[in-house]
């Protein structure tokens, strides 16, 4: 790379780095924009991509019933639905999983609607085994979710019939004896309520969302999938209404504190939520922004000391402190970066969270190395690629690595 290109690249990198705003920006990103993007991706995955375990029984009749789309083969579908035996209906249900995801909206809606209709008939069959019942129940929940998701994404939700039907289906399986079915039903209910609230529909309310989420936490306190989805949902609410989102976030933490949580991944996520909650409630983001604008860091370091004195902060908190260190490094205030590193070192040594302690000490170790080397020449004792000694005078007044 030429000297000029290196200079331009360094300039662009430095300019972009100066735009960091520390804790406030990162907190807002975690609870706002990133959450929104993740949730949108999660919505697409939840309603359009994910699949239940497939069975493999097939017949020519079933294949004909779903060739191209159910709309084009309505007669074949109805023949199996109304006159087929259990094996034929179940095999067709599996075939219907191959619904045309890239087809026109009416075709997609019709196909998942037929899949839902068939599954609702199958689950009433007296000869179903428990495994077959579970498979069919999950298919019902998935198909209804796909119908709702397509309608939502296309902006064609009706006057409430689809939402009401979805919530009624969820209610049938909320307390199912199979944990996977129950979890899926409860998660689906919480998601529908959140999406309806954030699009201004009366079907969702802050109270109903908290009730649904609290029920999830009570039944599945050690489930990593549950807490991951709950965090996405609180982020969605926060994006729509920051005040309501902050309250829901705090209520979720309180609900988990009432349970006996032992699963390491869940404990880590709860710790992360508590860190974010403490930072949000402390007002540090605003203090940091004002200090960086004015250049007066007295209140900044007072608040930072207060936060660092907490003995059980998590890894996410350490990473947020590292973000502050990086900010001061990029604007050339290495004395302030070293000041934070010293405070973090004292904090890490007292931290009761082993993972956070190790991360804190690691950040301190390499942070001090970086900041103490600033402005000092490097002692080259090596040769270049041609085997000749490096002439350090050629590097004078040039940014090099």
GROMACS .gro file of C-alpha atoms in nm, residues 83-392:
model
  310
   83UNK     CA    1  -6.112  -3.894   0.272
   84UNK     CA    2  -5.754  -3.990   0.347
   85UNK     CA    3  -5.640  -4.212   0.632
   86UNK     CA    4  -5.410  -4.090   0.909
   87UNK     CA    5  -5.089  -4.193   0.731
   88UNK     CA    6  -5.190  -4.014   0.413
   89UNK     CA    7  -5.281  -3.695   0.599
   90UNK     CA    8  -4.961  -3.696   0.798
   91UNK     CA    9  -4.751  -3.757   0.488
   92UNK     CA   10  -4.923  -3.471   0.309
   93UNK     CA   11  -4.858  -3.249   0.609
   94UNK     CA   12  -4.487  -3.315   0.569
   95UNK     CA   13  -4.506  -3.242   0.196
   96UNK     CA   14  -4.675  -2.911   0.272
   97UNK     CA   15  -4.362  -2.801   0.454
   98UNK     CA   16  -4.218  -2.745   0.106
   99UNK     CA   17  -4.448  -2.451   0.049
  100UNK     CA   18  -4.322  -2.203  -0.213
  101UNK     CA   19  -4.150  -1.936  -0.007
  102UNK     CA   20  -4.064  -1.727  -0.312
  103UNK     CA   21  -4.412  -1.740  -0.465
  104UNK     CA   22  -4.663  -1.458  -0.480
  105UNK     CA   23  -4.814  -1.358  -0.148
  106UNK     CA   24  -5.161  -1.511  -0.213
  107UNK     CA   25  -5.001  -1.846  -0.296
  108UNK     CA   26  -4.787  -1.845   0.017
  109UNK     CA   27  -5.080  -1.751   0.239
  110UNK     CA   28  -5.304  -2.014   0.082
  111UNK     CA   29  -5.041  -2.286   0.120
  112UNK     CA   30  -4.961  -2.224   0.487
  113UNK     CA   31  -5.334  -2.187   0.552
  114UNK     CA   32  -5.394  -2.535   0.405
  115UNK     CA   33  -5.106  -2.673   0.612
  116UNK     CA   34  -5.263  -2.526   0.925
  117UNK     CA   35  -5.608  -2.655   0.832
  118UNK     CA   36  -5.476  -3.010   0.780
  119UNK     CA   37  -5.273  -3.009   1.103
  120UNK     CA   38  -5.575  -2.893   1.305
  121UNK     CA   39  -5.773  -3.189   1.167
  122UNK     CA   40  -5.495  -3.440   1.227
  123UNK     CA   41  -5.447  -3.344   1.591
  124UNK     CA   42  -5.805  -3.449   1.663
  125UNK     CA   43  -5.744  -3.803   1.531
  126UNK     CA   44  -5.785  -4.064   1.808
  127UNK     CA   45  -5.502  -4.286   1.683
  128UNK     CA   46  -5.220  -4.033   1.712
  129UNK     CA   47  -4.917  -4.141   1.913
  130UNK     CA   48  -4.766  -3.888   2.153
  131UNK     CA   49  -4.476  -3.819   1.917
  132UNK     CA   50  -4.717  -3.761   1.632
  133UNK     CA   51  -4.928  -3.531   1.849
  134UNK     CA   52  -4.625  -3.323   1.943
  135UNK     CA   53  -4.514  -3.297   1.580
  136UNK     CA   54  -4.862  -3.189   1.474
  137UNK     CA   55  -4.895  -2.937   1.759
  138UNK     CA   56  -4.566  -2.773   1.665
  139UNK     CA   57  -4.676  -2.767   1.302
  140UNK     CA   58  -4.996  -2.585   1.400
  141UNK     CA   59  -4.802  -2.321   1.591
  142UNK     CA   60  -4.545  -2.284   1.317
  143UNK     CA   61  -4.802  -2.261   1.035
  144UNK     CA   62  -5.009  -2.001   1.218
  145UNK     CA   63  -4.692  -1.805   1.288
  146UNK     CA   64  -4.598  -1.816   0.920
  147UNK     CA   65  -4.943  -1.695   0.818
  148UNK     CA   66  -4.923  -1.408   1.068
  149UNK     CA   67  -4.567  -1.324   0.968
  150UNK     CA   68  -4.641  -1.310   0.595
  151UNK     CA   69  -4.948  -1.097   0.659
  152UNK     CA   70  -4.754  -0.865   0.889
  153UNK     CA   71  -4.461  -0.822   0.652
  154UNK     CA   72  -4.691  -0.755   0.359
  155UNK     CA   73  -4.904  -0.509   0.557
  156UNK     CA   74  -5.225  -0.700   0.496
  157UNK     CA   75  -5.333  -0.797   0.847
  158UNK     CA   76  -5.712  -0.788   0.871
  159UNK     CA   77  -5.940  -0.636   1.133
  160UNK     CA   78  -5.805  -0.860   1.410
  161UNK     CA   79  -5.925  -1.203   1.302
  162UNK     CA   80  -5.575  -1.334   1.230
  163UNK     CA   81  -5.434  -1.205   1.559
  164UNK     CA   82  -5.729  -1.340   1.756
  165UNK     CA   83  -5.696  -1.681   1.590
  166UNK     CA   84  -5.322  -1.691   1.659
  167UNK     CA   85  -5.368  -1.605   2.027
  168UNK     CA   86  -5.645  -1.867   2.059
  169UNK     CA   87  -5.417  -2.132   1.909
  170UNK     CA   88  -5.138  -2.033   2.147
  171UNK     CA   89  -5.373  -2.060   2.445
  172UNK     CA   90  -5.451  -2.423   2.360
  173UNK     CA   91  -5.086  -2.521   2.404
  174UNK     CA   92  -4.961  -2.282   2.674
  175UNK     CA   93  -4.961  -2.554   2.939
  176UNK     CA   94  -4.900  -2.852   2.712
  177UNK     CA   95  -4.744  -3.154   2.879
  178UNK     CA   96  -4.463  -3.143   2.623
  179UNK     CA   97  -4.218  -2.870   2.724
  180UNK     CA   98  -4.114  -2.784   2.370
  181UNK     CA   99  -4.475  -2.732   2.263
  182UNK     CA  100  -4.550  -2.525   2.572
  183UNK     CA  101  -4.239  -2.311   2.525
  184UNK     CA  102  -4.319  -2.249   2.159
  185UNK     CA  103  -4.678  -2.152   2.242
  186UNK     CA  104  -4.574  -1.914   2.518
  187UNK     CA  105  -4.300  -1.755   2.307
  188UNK     CA  106  -4.542  -1.715   2.017
  189UNK     CA  107  -4.797  -1.544   2.240
  190UNK     CA  108  -4.538  -1.302   2.378
  191UNK     CA  109  -4.413  -1.220   2.028
  192UNK     CA  110  -4.761  -1.153   1.891
  193UNK     CA  111  -4.843  -0.925   2.184
  194UNK     CA  112  -4.521  -0.730   2.139
  195UNK     CA  113  -4.561  -0.686   1.765
  196UNK     CA  114  -4.923  -0.582   1.806
  197UNK     CA  115  -4.833  -0.329   2.076
  198UNK     CA  116  -4.551  -0.176   1.874
  199UNK     CA  117  -4.773  -0.134   1.569
  200UNK     CA  118  -5.038   0.041   1.778
  201UNK     CA  119  -5.292  -0.239   1.798
  202UNK     CA  120  -5.512  -0.293   2.102
  203UNK     CA  121  -5.434  -0.666   2.098
  204UNK     CA  122  -5.109  -0.596   2.283
  205UNK     CA  123  -5.052  -0.400   2.604
  206UNK     CA  124  -4.760  -0.350   2.842
  207UNK     CA  125  -4.948  -0.544   3.112
  208UNK     CA  126  -5.030  -0.841   2.887
  209UNK     CA  127  -4.672  -0.854   2.759
  210UNK     CA  128  -4.527  -0.855   3.111
  211UNK     CA  129  -4.773  -1.127   3.213
  212UNK     CA  130  -4.679  -1.343   2.914
  213UNK     CA  131  -4.305  -1.294   2.970
  214UNK     CA  132  -4.335  -1.356   3.345
  215UNK     CA  133  -4.513  -1.684   3.272
  216UNK     CA  134  -4.229  -1.784   3.040
  217UNK     CA  135  -3.966  -1.703   3.301
  218UNK     CA  136  -4.155  -1.891   3.571
  219UNK     CA  137  -4.178  -2.210   3.366
  220UNK     CA  138  -3.843  -2.190   3.184
  221UNK     CA  139  -3.603  -1.998   3.413
  222UNK     CA  140  -3.298  -2.192   3.291
  223UNK     CA  141  -3.370  -2.186   2.919
  224UNK     CA  142  -3.116  -1.984   2.712
  225UNK     CA  143  -3.354  -1.966   2.414
  226UNK     CA  144  -3.624  -1.810   2.630
  227UNK     CA  145  -3.406  -1.534   2.777
  228UNK     CA  146  -3.253  -1.457   2.436
  229UNK     CA  147  -3.600  -1.407   2.288
  230UNK     CA  148  -3.712  -1.203   2.588
  231UNK     CA  149  -3.418  -0.967   2.541
  232UNK     CA  150  -3.509  -0.921   2.175
  233UNK     CA  151  -3.870  -0.849   2.268
  234UNK     CA  152  -3.778  -0.592   2.533
  235UNK     CA  153  -3.558  -0.427   2.272
  236UNK     CA  154  -3.853  -0.413   2.033
  237UNK     CA  155  -4.070  -0.247   2.299
  238UNK     CA  156  -3.788  -0.006   2.385
  239UNK     CA  157  -3.755   0.095   2.021
  240UNK     CA  158  -4.124   0.185   2.013
  241UNK     CA  159  -4.148   0.340   2.361
  242UNK     CA  160  -3.819   0.388   2.554
  243UNK     CA  161  -3.994   0.450   2.885
  244UNK     CA  162  -4.208   0.137   2.858
  245UNK     CA  163  -3.908  -0.058   2.731
  246UNK     CA  164  -3.692   0.045   3.028
  247UNK     CA  165  -3.967  -0.055   3.273
  248UNK     CA  166  -4.017  -0.392   3.102
  249UNK     CA  167  -3.640  -0.447   3.106
  250UNK     CA  168  -3.632  -0.384   3.482
  251UNK     CA  169  -3.937  -0.604   3.540
  252UNK     CA  170  -3.773  -0.891   3.351
  253UNK     CA  171  -3.462  -0.869   3.572
  254UNK     CA  172  -3.685  -0.870   3.882
  255UNK     CA  173  -3.877  -1.173   3.752
  256UNK     CA  174  -3.555  -1.369   3.701
  257UNK     CA  175  -3.435  -1.275   4.049
  258UNK     CA  176  -3.741  -1.454   4.189
  259UNK     CA  177  -3.639  -1.780   4.024
  260UNK     CA  178  -3.368  -2.032   4.099
  261UNK     CA  179  -3.140  -1.987   3.798
  262UNK     CA  180  -2.842  -2.222   3.763
  263UNK     CA  181  -2.778  -2.244   3.387
  264UNK     CA  182  -2.448  -2.061   3.313
  265UNK     CA  183  -2.556  -1.900   2.986
  266UNK     CA  184  -2.877  -1.769   3.141
  267UNK     CA  185  -2.685  -1.636   3.443
  268UNK     CA  186  -2.447  -1.455   3.208
  269UNK     CA  187  -2.734  -1.293   3.019
  270UNK     CA  188  -2.902  -1.187   3.344
  271UNK     CA  189  -2.573  -1.032   3.457
  272UNK     CA  190  -2.552  -0.848   3.126
  273UNK     CA  191  -2.905  -0.716   3.168
  274UNK     CA  192  -2.827  -0.596   3.520
  275UNK     CA  193  -2.516  -0.415   3.394
  276UNK     CA  194  -2.713  -0.237   3.126
  277UNK     CA  195  -2.990  -0.154   3.373
  278UNK     CA  196  -2.744  -0.010   3.626
  279UNK     CA  197  -2.574   0.200   3.358
  280UNK     CA  198  -2.905   0.328   3.230
  281UNK     CA  199  -3.029   0.418   3.578
  282UNK     CA  200  -2.698   0.581   3.675
  283UNK     CA  201  -2.722   0.845   3.404
  284UNK     CA  202  -2.360   0.782   3.313
  285UNK     CA  203  -2.428   0.812   2.941
  286UNK     CA  204  -2.541   1.173   2.979
  287UNK     CA  205  -2.255   1.255   3.214
  288UNK     CA  206  -2.004   1.106   2.969
  289UNK     CA  207  -2.146   1.303   2.676
  290UNK     CA  208  -2.135   1.631   2.870
  291UNK     CA  209  -1.780   1.566   2.991
  292UNK     CA  210  -1.653   1.492   2.643
  293UNK     CA  211  -1.820   1.804   2.508
  294UNK     CA  212  -1.685   2.034   2.780
  295UNK     CA  213  -1.350   1.869   2.851
  296UNK     CA  214  -1.426   1.868   3.226
  297UNK     CA  215  -1.404   1.508   3.348
  298UNK     CA  216  -1.444   1.556   3.726
  299UNK     CA  217  -1.806   1.431   3.746
  300UNK     CA  218  -1.726   1.170   3.482
  301UNK     CA  219  -1.462   1.001   3.696
  302UNK     CA  220  -1.674   1.034   4.012
  303UNK     CA  221  -1.953   0.839   3.847
  304UNK     CA  222  -1.710   0.592   3.692
  305UNK     CA  223  -1.560   0.524   4.036
  306UNK     CA  224  -1.908   0.462   4.173
  307UNK     CA  225  -1.988   0.210   3.901
  308UNK     CA  226  -1.651   0.035   3.920
  309UNK     CA  227  -1.695  -0.016   4.296
  310UNK     CA  228  -1.978  -0.260   4.229
  311UNK     CA  229  -1.827  -0.601   4.318
  312UNK     CA  230  -2.019  -0.828   4.081
  313UNK     CA  231  -2.041  -0.653   3.745
  314UNK     CA  232  -2.020  -0.876   3.437
  315UNK     CA  233  -1.814  -0.912   3.121
  316UNK     CA  234  -2.043  -0.678   2.928
  317UNK     CA  235  -1.972  -0.401   3.178
  318UNK     CA  236  -1.597  -0.453   3.135
  319UNK     CA  237  -1.639  -0.426   2.760
  320UNK     CA  238  -1.831  -0.101   2.801
  321UNK     CA  239  -1.542   0.038   3.008
  322UNK     CA  240  -1.305  -0.080   2.736
  323UNK     CA  241  -1.511   0.124   2.491
  324UNK     CA  242  -1.440   0.433   2.702
  325UNK     CA  243  -1.069   0.355   2.705
  326UNK     CA  244  -1.070   0.317   2.327
  327UNK     CA  245  -1.245   0.652   2.288
  328UNK     CA  246  -0.972   0.840   2.476
  329UNK     CA  247  -0.701   0.653   2.288
  330UNK     CA  248  -0.845   0.758   1.951
  331UNK     CA  249  -0.850   1.128   2.046
  332UNK     CA  250  -0.497   1.115   2.185
  333UNK     CA  251  -0.588   1.156   2.553
  334UNK     CA  252  -0.371   0.867   2.668
  335UNK     CA  253  -0.337   1.004   3.022
  336UNK     CA  254  -0.715   0.967   3.066
  337UNK     CA  255  -0.709   0.619   2.911
  338UNK     CA  256  -0.438   0.516   3.161
  339UNK     CA  257  -0.641   0.668   3.445
  340UNK     CA  258  -0.938   0.447   3.354
  341UNK     CA  259  -0.711   0.144   3.317
  342UNK     CA  260  -0.579   0.196   3.671
  343UNK     CA  261  -0.933   0.218   3.805
  344UNK     CA  262  -1.039  -0.092   3.610
  345UNK     CA  263  -0.743  -0.287   3.747
  346UNK     CA  264  -0.845  -0.213   4.108
  347UNK     CA  265  -1.205  -0.298   4.025
  348UNK     CA  266  -1.119  -0.627   3.852
  349UNK     CA  267  -0.913  -0.750   4.145
  350UNK     CA  268  -1.218  -0.710   4.373
  351UNK     CA  269  -1.476  -0.849   4.130
  352UNK     CA  270  -1.651  -1.164   4.249
  353UNK     CA  271  -1.744  -1.256   3.891
  354UNK     CA  272  -1.450  -1.466   3.773
  355UNK     CA  273  -1.516  -1.421   3.401
  356UNK     CA  274  -1.543  -1.043   3.442
  357UNK     CA  275  -1.229  -1.037   3.657
  358UNK     CA  276  -1.027  -1.221   3.392
  359UNK     CA  277  -1.161  -0.999   3.114
  360UNK     CA  278  -1.090  -0.687   3.318
  361UNK     CA  279  -0.731  -0.786   3.389
  362UNK     CA  280  -0.680  -0.875   3.023
  363UNK     CA  281  -0.809  -0.534   2.911
  364UNK     CA  282  -0.580  -0.366   3.164
  365UNK     CA  283  -0.274  -0.566   3.063
  366UNK     CA  284  -0.289  -0.489   2.693
  367UNK     CA  285  -0.427  -0.138   2.748
  368UNK     CA  286  -0.126  -0.041   2.956
  369UNK     CA  287   0.111  -0.187   2.697
  370UNK     CA  288  -0.052   0.020   2.423
  371UNK     CA  289  -0.067   0.346   2.610
  372UNK     CA  290   0.279   0.326   2.765
  373UNK     CA  291   0.439   0.271   2.423
  374UNK     CA  292   0.282   0.586   2.274
  375UNK     CA  293   0.555   0.823   2.151
  376UNK     CA  294   0.837   0.578   2.220
  377UNK     CA  295   1.053   0.451   1.933
  378UNK     CA  296   1.057   0.079   1.869
  379UNK     CA  297   1.394  -0.090   1.896
  380UNK     CA  298   1.433  -0.284   1.571
  381UNK     CA  299   1.683  -0.566   1.583
  382UNK     CA  300   1.546  -0.749   1.281
  383UNK     CA  301   1.618  -0.742   0.910
  384UNK     CA  302   1.384  -0.657   0.625
  385UNK     CA  303   1.252  -0.902   0.364
  386UNK     CA  304   1.578  -0.870   0.170
  387UNK     CA  305   1.787  -0.964   0.471
  388UNK     CA  306   1.924  -0.614   0.522
  389UNK     CA  307   1.920  -0.434   0.861
  390UNK     CA  308   1.622  -0.202   0.904
  391UNK     CA  309   1.718   0.167   0.869
  392UNK     CA  310   1.503   0.332   1.140
   0.00000   0.00000   0.00000
